[in-house]
Tab-separated table of C-alpha atoms in Angstrom:
chain	number	residue	atom	x	y	z
A	1	MET	CA	-0.003	0.014	0.019
A	2	LYS	CA	2.852	2.349	0.950
A	3	LEU	CA	4.624	1.436	-2.259
A	4	THR	CA	1.560	2.250	-4.271
A	5	ARG	CA	1.149	5.661	-2.504
A	6	CYS	CA	4.845	6.336	-3.073
A	7	LEU	CA	4.645	5.490	-6.794
A	8	THR	CA	1.481	7.616	-7.111
A	9	ALA	CA	3.336	10.520	-5.459
A	10	LEU	CA	6.295	10.129	-7.724
A	11	ALA	CA	4.095	10.041	-10.791
A	12	ALA	CA	2.354	13.160	-9.640
A	13	ALA	CA	5.673	14.888	-9.035
A	14	ALA	CA	6.887	13.872	-12.468
A	15	ALA	CA	3.696	15.134	-14.074
A	16	LEU	CA	4.144	18.436	-12.199
A	17	SER	CA	7.680	18.649	-13.296
A	18	ALA	CA	6.810	18.028	-16.883
A	19	THR	CA	4.062	20.588	-16.741
A	20	PHE	CA	6.527	23.132	-15.285
A	21	SER	CA	9.103	22.329	-17.946
A	22	ALA	CA	6.567	22.762	-20.687
A	23	THR	CA	5.562	26.090	-19.185
A	24	ALA	CA	9.211	27.217	-18.724
A	25	ALA	CA	10.265	26.270	-22.301
A	26	ARG	CA	8.549	28.638	-24.712
A	27	GLU	CA	8.780	28.839	-28.526
A	28	TYR	CA	7.857	31.714	-30.739
A	29	SER	CA	7.749	32.162	-34.471
A	30	VAL	CA	9.987	34.746	-36.125
A	31	SER	CA	9.322	35.821	-39.758
A	32	THR	CA	11.885	37.212	-42.225
A	33	VAL	CA	11.705	37.732	-45.975
A	34	LEU	CA	15.281	36.515	-46.714
A	35	SER	CA	17.138	33.416	-45.489
A	36	ASP	CA	20.408	33.345	-43.556
A	37	ALA	CA	22.302	33.384	-46.814
A	38	PHE	CA	21.656	37.153	-46.589
A	39	PRO	CA	22.496	39.590	-43.742
A	40	TRP	CA	18.779	40.052	-43.154
A	41	GLY	CA	18.247	36.325	-42.414
A	42	GLN	CA	21.484	36.268	-40.423
A	43	ALA	CA	20.082	39.105	-38.197
A	44	ALA	CA	17.059	37.016	-37.290
A	45	GLN	CA	19.174	33.913	-36.577
A	46	LYS	CA	21.596	35.905	-34.457
A	47	TRP	CA	18.638	37.224	-32.441
A	48	ALA	CA	17.431	33.629	-31.970
A	49	ASP	CA	20.884	32.374	-30.958
A	50	LEU	CA	21.324	35.172	-28.358
A	51	VAL	CA	17.946	34.632	-26.841
A	52	GLU	CA	18.485	30.854	-26.666
A	53	GLU	CA	21.825	31.448	-24.898
A	54	ARG	CA	20.750	34.183	-22.519
A	55	SER	CA	17.505	32.439	-21.518
A	56	LYS	CA	19.438	29.222	-20.913
A	57	GLY	CA	17.243	27.460	-23.466
A	58	GLU	CA	13.936	28.524	-21.918
A	59	ILE	CA	13.003	30.681	-24.919
A	60	THR	CA	13.341	29.440	-28.498
A	61	LEU	CA	12.817	31.741	-31.430
A	62	ARG	CA	12.128	29.630	-34.523
A	63	VAL	CA	13.009	31.585	-37.694
A	64	TYR	CA	10.771	31.123	-40.754
A	65	PRO	CA	12.593	32.707	-43.737
A	66	ASN	CA	11.343	33.548	-47.244
A	67	ALA	CA	8.085	35.035	-45.923
A	68	GLN	CA	6.793	31.498	-45.715
A	69	LEU	CA	4.328	32.305	-42.916
A	70	VAL	CA	2.541	34.630	-45.330
A	71	ALA	CA	2.839	32.429	-48.466
A	72	GLY	CA	5.667	34.571	-49.842
A	73	ASP	CA	3.720	37.833	-49.768
A	74	GLN	CA	6.066	40.062	-47.767
A	75	THR	CA	3.683	43.048	-47.599
A	76	LYS	CA	1.303	40.920	-45.470
A	77	GLU	CA	3.870	40.189	-42.762
A	78	PHE	CA	2.986	43.146	-40.530
A	79	SER	CA	-0.738	42.373	-40.624
A	80	ALA	CA	-0.134	38.691	-39.851
A	81	MET	CA	2.000	39.645	-36.844
A	82	ARG	CA	-0.493	42.144	-35.659
A	83	SER	CA	-3.300	39.557	-35.807
A	84	GLY	CA	-1.150	36.958	-33.908
A	85	LEU	CA	-0.468	34.596	-36.742
A	86	ILE	CA	3.209	35.523	-36.328
A	87	ASP	CA	4.749	36.147	-32.910
A	88	MET	CA	7.792	38.122	-33.908
A	89	ALA	CA	9.647	39.383	-36.995
A	90	VAL	CA	12.729	41.017	-38.357
A	91	GLY	CA	10.932	43.094	-40.945
A	92	SER	CA	11.561	45.784	-43.501
A	93	THR	CA	10.265	49.318	-43.265
A	94	ILE	CA	9.373	49.032	-46.935
A	95	ASN	CA	7.199	45.953	-46.449
A	96	TRP	CA	5.519	47.388	-43.380
A	97	SER	CA	4.828	50.808	-44.793
A	98	PRO	CA	1.419	49.874	-46.217
A	99	GLN	CA	0.198	49.343	-42.652
A	100	VAL	CA	2.443	52.057	-41.070
A	101	PRO	CA	2.528	55.041	-43.468
A	102	GLU	CA	5.112	56.825	-41.353
A	103	LEU	CA	7.669	54.242	-42.369
A	104	ASN	CA	7.575	55.627	-45.959
A	105	LEU	CA	9.990	58.131	-44.568
A	106	PHE	CA	12.851	55.686	-45.345
A	107	SER	CA	11.610	55.157	-48.894
A	108	LEU	CA	11.649	58.852	-49.819
A	109	PRO	CA	14.023	59.018	-52.814
A	110	PHE	CA	17.414	60.603	-52.113
A	111	LEU	CA	16.504	61.766	-48.546
A	112	MET	CA	19.686	60.152	-47.109
A	113	ALA	CA	23.085	60.417	-48.752
A	114	ASP	CA	24.894	57.774	-46.689
A	115	SER	CA	24.982	55.579	-43.589
A	116	SER	CA	25.704	58.573	-41.352
A	117	ASP	CA	22.420	60.145	-42.413
A	118	LEU	CA	20.573	56.829	-41.813
A	119	ASP	CA	22.090	56.513	-38.321
A	120	ALA	CA	21.180	60.074	-37.431
A	121	ILE	CA	17.558	59.331	-38.237
A	122	THR	CA	17.191	55.874	-36.612
A	123	GLN	CA	19.172	56.736	-33.423
A	124	GLY	CA	17.543	60.107	-32.816
A	125	GLU	CA	14.131	61.709	-32.324
A	126	ALA	CA	12.890	60.614	-35.774
A	127	GLY	CA	13.696	56.980	-34.903
A	128	LYS	CA	11.707	57.240	-31.740
A	129	LEU	CA	8.736	58.723	-33.620
A	130	ALA	CA	8.944	55.885	-36.150
A	131	PHE	CA	8.925	53.286	-33.357
A	132	ALA	CA	5.918	55.018	-31.736
A	133	ALA	CA	4.040	54.767	-35.038
A	134	ILE	CA	4.715	51.013	-35.176
A	135	GLU	CA	3.647	50.523	-31.495
A	136	LYS	CA	0.421	52.395	-32.131
A	137	ARG	CA	-0.447	49.708	-34.656
A	138	GLY	CA	-0.172	46.804	-32.201
A	139	ILE	CA	3.513	45.846	-32.688
A	140	VAL	CA	6.354	46.405	-30.180
A	141	PRO	CA	9.547	47.462	-31.968
A	142	LEU	CA	12.738	46.575	-30.135
A	143	ALA	CA	15.747	47.445	-32.301
A	144	TRP	CA	17.023	48.487	-35.732
A	145	GLY	CA	18.873	46.400	-38.268
A	146	GLU	CA	19.766	47.122	-41.836
A	147	ASN	CA	19.030	45.829	-45.337
A	148	GLY	CA	21.247	48.452	-46.917
A	149	PHE	CA	21.019	51.206	-49.503
A	150	ARG	CA	19.167	50.177	-52.674
A	151	GLU	CA	20.886	50.344	-56.051
A	152	ILE	CA	19.354	49.913	-59.494
A	153	SER	CA	20.190	47.368	-62.197
A	154	ASN	CA	18.860	46.551	-65.598
A	155	SER	CA	19.588	44.407	-68.704
A	156	SER	CA	19.542	47.149	-71.348
A	157	LYS	CA	22.017	49.969	-70.690
A	158	PRO	CA	23.942	51.976	-68.091
A	159	VAL	CA	21.753	54.346	-66.138
A	160	LYS	CA	23.412	57.719	-65.642
A	161	THR	CA	20.464	60.101	-66.019
A	162	PRO	CA	16.712	59.959	-65.456
A	163	ALA	CA	16.282	59.845	-69.214
A	164	ASP	CA	18.072	56.461	-69.249
A	165	LEU	CA	15.177	54.959	-67.239
A	166	ALA	CA	12.521	56.067	-69.737
A	167	GLY	CA	10.243	53.192	-70.525
A	168	LEU	CA	12.185	50.563	-68.639
A	169	LYS	CA	10.088	48.044	-66.679
A	170	ILE	CA	11.515	48.001	-63.143
A	171	ARG	CA	10.372	45.511	-60.584
A	172	VAL	CA	9.332	47.195	-57.341
A	173	VAL	CA	7.769	46.028	-54.121
A	174	GLY	CA	4.081	46.677	-53.367
A	175	SER	CA	4.394	50.267	-52.197
A	176	PRO	CA	2.652	53.187	-53.780
A	177	LEU	CA	5.606	55.392	-53.049
A	178	PHE	CA	7.821	53.193	-55.242
A	179	GLN	CA	5.270	53.500	-58.011
A	180	ASP	CA	5.400	57.289	-57.673
A	181	THR	CA	9.190	57.411	-57.575
A	182	PHE	CA	9.803	55.385	-60.711
A	183	THR	CA	6.900	56.997	-62.530
A	184	ALA	CA	8.502	60.424	-61.787
A	185	LEU	CA	11.752	59.085	-63.317
A	186	GLY	CA	10.026	57.998	-66.475
A	187	ALA	CA	10.241	54.264	-65.831
A	188	ASN	CA	7.435	51.719	-65.872
A	189	PRO	CA	7.299	50.322	-62.270
A	190	THR	CA	5.968	46.776	-62.114
A	191	GLN	CA	4.920	45.505	-58.692
A	192	MET	CA	5.773	41.925	-57.682
A	193	SER	CA	7.131	39.904	-54.746
A	194	TRP	CA	10.768	38.977	-54.753
A	195	ALA	CA	9.818	35.344	-55.194
A	196	ASP	CA	8.318	36.295	-58.576
A	197	ALA	CA	11.060	38.828	-59.465
A	198	LYS	CA	13.862	36.506	-60.598
A	199	PRO	CA	11.706	34.471	-63.000
A	200	ALA	CA	10.365	37.761	-64.456
A	201	LEU	CA	13.922	38.979	-64.919
A	202	THR	CA	14.944	35.712	-66.485
A	203	THR	CA	12.176	35.868	-69.098
A	204	GLY	CA	12.534	39.555	-69.730
A	205	ALA	CA	9.062	40.363	-68.404
A	206	VAL	CA	10.810	43.141	-66.506
A	207	ASP	CA	14.009	44.910	-67.468
A	208	GLY	CA	15.402	45.793	-64.068
A	209	GLN	CA	15.155	45.783	-60.353
A	210	GLU	CA	16.401	47.745	-57.289
A	211	ASN	CA	17.850	46.148	-54.247
A	212	PRO	CA	20.830	46.351	-51.839
A	213	LEU	CA	24.192	45.042	-53.018
A	214	SER	CA	23.827	42.033	-50.631
A	215	VAL	CA	20.701	40.923	-52.531
A	216	PHE	CA	22.269	41.505	-55.929
A	217	ASP	CA	25.363	39.573	-54.860
A	218	VAL	CA	23.965	36.605	-53.015
A	219	ALA	CA	20.950	36.052	-55.252
A	220	ARG	CA	23.268	36.270	-58.257
A	221	VAL	CA	21.015	38.754	-60.010
A	222	ASP	CA	23.692	39.105	-62.695
A	223	GLN	CA	22.826	35.644	-63.874
A	224	VAL	CA	19.381	36.770	-64.982
A	225	GLY	CA	20.555	39.391	-67.386
A	226	GLN	CA	21.258	42.285	-64.998
A	227	LYS	CA	24.499	43.464	-66.513
A	228	TYR	CA	24.270	47.165	-65.680
A	229	LEU	CA	24.310	48.349	-62.097
A	230	THR	CA	24.113	51.986	-60.927
A	231	LEU	CA	25.158	52.928	-57.454
A	232	TRP	CA	22.740	55.770	-56.741
A	233	HIS	CA	21.972	55.129	-53.004
A	234	TYR	CA	18.460	56.421	-53.639
A	235	MET	CA	16.994	55.031	-50.369
A	236	ALA	CA	17.868	52.833	-47.438
A	237	ASP	CA	15.781	50.046	-45.975
A	238	PRO	CA	16.227	49.693	-42.154
A	239	LEU	CA	15.094	46.461	-40.549
A	240	VAL	CA	13.018	46.381	-37.338
A	241	PHE	CA	13.118	43.641	-34.703
A	242	ALA	CA	9.587	43.493	-33.335
A	243	VAL	CA	7.085	41.482	-31.280
A	244	ASN	CA	3.296	41.122	-31.368
A	245	GLN	CA	1.852	43.334	-28.652
A	246	ARG	CA	-0.191	40.617	-26.961
A	247	VAL	CA	2.792	38.246	-26.851
A	248	TRP	CA	4.876	41.042	-25.344
A	249	LYS	CA	2.351	41.817	-22.613
A	250	GLN	CA	2.211	38.147	-21.530
A	251	LEU	CA	5.981	37.950	-21.082
A	252	PRO	CA	7.652	38.462	-17.639
A	253	GLU	CA	9.781	41.535	-17.409
A	254	ALA	CA	12.977	39.419	-17.341
A	255	ASP	CA	12.017	37.756	-20.621
A	256	ARG	CA	11.250	41.104	-22.217
A	257	GLU	CA	14.653	42.389	-21.250
A	258	ILE	CA	16.356	39.320	-22.793
A	259	LEU	CA	14.422	39.747	-26.040
A	260	ARG	CA	15.050	43.475	-26.225
A	261	GLN	CA	18.752	43.478	-25.445
A	262	ALA	CA	19.385	40.472	-27.738
A	263	ALA	CA	17.581	42.292	-30.524
A	264	ILE	CA	19.670	45.450	-29.977
A	265	ASP	CA	22.861	43.363	-29.918
A	266	ALA	CA	21.878	41.345	-32.988
A	267	GLY	CA	20.966	44.522	-34.846
A	268	LYS	CA	24.341	46.188	-34.136
A	269	TRP	CA	26.127	43.011	-35.142
A	270	GLU	CA	24.239	42.759	-38.408
A	271	ILE	CA	24.597	46.429	-39.357
A	272	GLU	CA	28.421	46.127	-38.911
A	273	LEU	CA	28.467	42.854	-40.828
A	274	SER	CA	26.479	44.258	-43.671
A	275	ARG	CA	28.469	47.529	-44.064
A	276	ASN	CA	31.856	45.836	-43.732
A	277	ALA	CA	30.917	43.475	-46.604
A	278	GLU	CA	29.984	46.174	-49.136
A	279	ALA	CA	33.407	46.727	-50.682
A	280	LYS	CA	34.031	43.014	-51.232
A	281	ARG	CA	30.572	42.485	-52.674
A	282	LEU	CA	31.066	45.280	-55.146
A	283	GLU	CA	34.454	43.848	-56.133
A	284	ASP	CA	32.847	40.409	-56.695
A	285	ILE	CA	29.978	41.824	-58.700
A	286	ARG	CA	32.399	43.659	-60.972
A	287	SER	CA	34.494	40.527	-61.373
A	288	ARG	CA	31.446	38.796	-62.834
A	289	GLY	CA	31.286	41.180	-65.723
A	290	VAL	CA	28.696	43.634	-64.385
A	291	GLU	CA	29.211	47.190	-65.557
A	292	VAL	CA	29.029	49.432	-62.540
A	293	THR	CA	28.180	53.094	-62.854
A	294	GLU	CA	28.924	55.548	-59.948
A	295	LEU	CA	27.154	58.837	-60.263
A	296	ASN	CA	29.029	62.121	-60.008
A	297	ASP	CA	27.532	65.073	-58.061
A	298	GLU	CA	25.881	66.582	-61.122
A	299	GLN	CA	24.278	63.323	-62.207
A	300	HIS	CA	23.080	62.666	-58.672
A	301	ALA	CA	21.489	66.102	-58.524
A	302	ALA	CA	19.453	65.371	-61.653
A	303	PHE	CA	17.807	62.391	-59.958
A	304	VAL	CA	17.164	64.407	-56.812
A	305	GLU	CA	15.457	67.118	-58.852
A	306	ALA	CA	13.375	64.641	-60.811
A	307	THR	CA	11.974	63.043	-57.678
A	308	ARG	CA	11.354	66.288	-55.661
A	309	VAL	CA	7.649	66.004	-56.558
A	310	VAL	CA	7.525	62.711	-54.704
A	311	HIS	CA	8.595	64.365	-51.430
A	312	GLU	CA	5.899	66.977	-51.857
A	313	LYS	CA	3.213	64.424	-52.461
A	314	TRP	CA	4.190	62.156	-49.548
A	315	ALA	CA	5.074	64.757	-46.809
A	316	ASN	CA	1.582	64.748	-45.247
A	317	LYS	CA	1.155	60.974	-45.416
A	318	ILE	CA	4.402	60.440	-43.628
A	319	GLY	CA	3.759	63.307	-41.150
A	320	THR	CA	5.422	66.660	-41.000
A	321	GLU	CA	6.747	66.157	-37.461
A	322	LEU	CA	8.540	62.972	-38.397
A	323	LEU	CA	9.844	64.354	-41.672
A	324	GLU	CA	11.115	67.532	-40.040
A	325	ALA	CA	12.859	65.522	-37.314
A	326	ALA	CA	14.561	63.369	-39.920
A	327	ARG	CA	15.697	66.398	-41.913
A	328	ALA	CA	16.963	68.095	-38.801
A	329	ALA	CA	18.957	64.977	-37.827
A	330	ILE	CA	20.600	64.902	-41.278
A	331	ALA	CA	21.356	68.610	-41.158
A	332	LYS	CA	23.303	68.134	-37.917
């Protein structure tokens, strides 16, 4: 009888222990658009690794690359996270801008000249306002990452002036601002997901595309006819490490701190990684026979002037307070 009671007690203790372990070990989904072959995907994986280490295995972030949690449609990622279908994400300001109009700030053509301008925005008052806009929509932003400045390529000719873009079909993401920018430059912007872009470039359904050097390099865009690349730095695409608001509220404060600090550290690591790789990427791209054009000041000014109308159209949609904060940060 005593043995039976003892075994029963042990079984109950084991069940309680198992329940506690199941409660202690938590797993969350993390969405990204690119895999860990790219700095973007590496940022998400670094976040997951740091959280795993610092939580001593009690928190697991399972990374789902290639926007697979939204069937490849990257512009739906923010909505899916807000609704709770996705717990967390390392997302792009471009892809989230349809739901958070303020994030179109970063897509304004030729607003930022270089990484110093970008840092001045993200690390200052403008960055805080951008994060507040995200949080207002049900997502908690934790840290910045970077997808890099976007350059333009095509299969037809070198692009040195706005006139060179006339009539070219350029693949763009699903953002009205991109449509306006390339229309202002005389091109024919064609919206499609990145999953559809390479086949379209292969068949010639579109003539060109715009992406950071990391995407051009790793995805071997030169293999689908993109033989002309122009370094015009027309916009940057910061990444945001973020968590669904309901998930965030359910977490103990200690877990929140682990997630936040790990995101900050992963973001800094990825930004440095991405920037340090630029020179080598460009060297490799040139070695594969791609003709690279670097704009001089006069050529750059012509693109700035041609897209000034886009700034005027989008200022109110982005918000004058945010836009003024960004311009003030750059001016400093």
